[in-house]
Amino acid sequence: MQAISLWLAAAIVILTGWAIVKKYQVNMVLFIAGLLLNIIGVMNGATNFLPKNATATGLLGFDFFELFRAICPVFSNDLVVNLI
């Protein structure tokens, strides 16, 4: 599983670079790439990926969004508006 995850992570990094060069919206490209890389990390057994100022929600799916909320609290409101 780890070999496949390494190839997936490399593919995500390459696609992220390609999308930035093709002038896609950088904020969304990096957001989706970071979310996918965190999902790959959790699939490989990483359980403690939240920063110190974030508390676990009890549901792994919500912990990903808690991670981004803890990292960038000012940006999170704009992100929700952009996603809708």
Short mmCIF file of C-alpha atoms in Angstrom, two decimals:
data_model
loop_
_atom_site.label_atom_id
_atom_site.label_comp_id
_atom_site.label_asym_id
_atom_site.label_seq_id
_atom_site.Cartn_x
_atom_site.Cartn_y
_atom_site.Cartn_z
CA MET A 1 0.00 0.00 0.00
CA GLN A 2 2.85 2.41 0.76
CA ALA A 3 4.37 2.02 -2.71
CA ILE A 4 1.03 2.86 -4.31
CA SER A 5 0.64 5.82 -1.98
CA LEU A 6 4.04 7.17 -2.97
CA TRP A 7 3.09 7.00 -6.65
CA LEU A 8 -0.27 8.65 -5.94
CA ALA A 9 1.40 11.42 -3.94
CA ALA A 10 3.92 11.99 -6.74
CA ALA A 11 1.09 12.12 -9.29
CA ILE A 12 -0.78 14.67 -7.15
CA VAL A 13 2.31 16.86 -6.89
CA ILE A 14 2.91 16.69 -10.65
CA LEU A 15 -0.75 17.44 -11.44
CA THR A 16 -0.70 20.32 -8.98
CA GLY A 17 2.32 21.82 -10.69
CA TRP A 18 0.69 21.32 -14.09
CA ALA A 19 -2.53 22.99 -12.94
CA ILE A 20 -0.62 25.99 -11.57
CA VAL A 21 1.35 26.33 -14.82
CA LYS A 22 -1.94 26.14 -16.78
CA LYS A 23 -3.16 29.05 -14.61
CA TYR A 24 -5.99 27.32 -12.82
CA GLN A 25 -7.11 29.03 -9.61
CA VAL A 26 -4.11 28.50 -7.34
CA ASN A 27 -6.04 28.60 -4.06
CA MET A 28 -8.38 25.79 -5.06
CA VAL A 29 -5.64 23.70 -6.69
CA LEU A 30 -3.51 23.82 -3.55
CA PHE A 31 -6.53 23.22 -1.30
CA ILE A 32 -7.58 20.09 -3.20
CA ALA A 33 -3.98 18.82 -3.45
CA GLY A 34 -3.45 19.30 0.29
CA LEU A 35 -6.71 17.56 1.09
CA LEU A 36 -5.82 14.61 -1.14
CA LEU A 37 -2.33 14.32 0.33
CA ASN A 38 -3.79 14.31 3.85
CA ILE A 39 -6.24 11.57 2.83
CA ILE A 40 -3.34 9.49 1.50
CA GLY A 41 -1.51 10.02 4.79
CA VAL A 42 -4.52 8.83 6.79
CA MET A 43 -4.89 5.79 4.52
CA ASN A 44 -1.31 4.89 5.47
CA GLY A 45 -2.05 5.01 9.16
CA ALA A 46 -1.38 8.59 10.23
CA THR A 47 -3.84 9.36 13.02
CA ASN A 48 -2.51 12.56 14.57
CA PHE A 49 -2.45 15.11 11.77
CA LEU A 50 -4.17 18.01 13.53
CA PRO A 51 -2.11 20.95 14.82
CA LYS A 52 -1.89 21.70 18.54
CA ASN A 53 -4.57 24.39 18.49
CA ALA A 54 -7.18 22.08 16.88
CA THR A 55 -9.32 19.53 18.66
CA ALA A 56 -10.50 16.30 17.12
CA THR A 57 -14.16 16.21 16.13
CA GLY A 58 -14.57 12.48 16.61
CA LEU A 59 -15.26 11.85 12.92
CA LEU A 60 -12.28 11.52 10.61
CA GLY A 61 -14.04 13.17 7.68
CA PHE A 62 -14.70 16.33 9.69
CA ASP A 63 -11.15 16.33 11.06
CA PHE A 64 -9.84 17.25 7.61
CA PHE A 65 -11.93 20.40 7.57
CA GLU A 66 -11.01 21.11 11.18
CA LEU A 67 -7.38 20.94 10.05
CA PHE A 68 -7.89 23.62 7.41
CA ARG A 69 -10.00 25.72 9.77
CA ALA A 70 -7.22 25.62 12.38
CA ILE A 71 -4.47 26.43 9.88
CA CYS A 72 -6.15 29.42 8.27
CA PRO A 73 -9.03 30.82 10.33
CA VAL A 74 -9.33 34.06 8.35
CA PHE A 75 -9.34 32.30 5.00
CA SER A 76 -11.89 29.64 5.98
CA ASN A 77 -14.89 31.95 5.63
CA ASP A 78 -13.86 32.97 2.12
CA LEU A 79 -13.24 29.34 1.21
CA VAL A 80 -16.77 28.31 2.16
CA VAL A 81 -18.18 31.10 0.02
CA ASN A 82 -15.98 30.07 -2.93
CA LEU A 83 -16.99 26.41 -2.64
CA ILE A 84 -20.68 27.29 -2.75
#
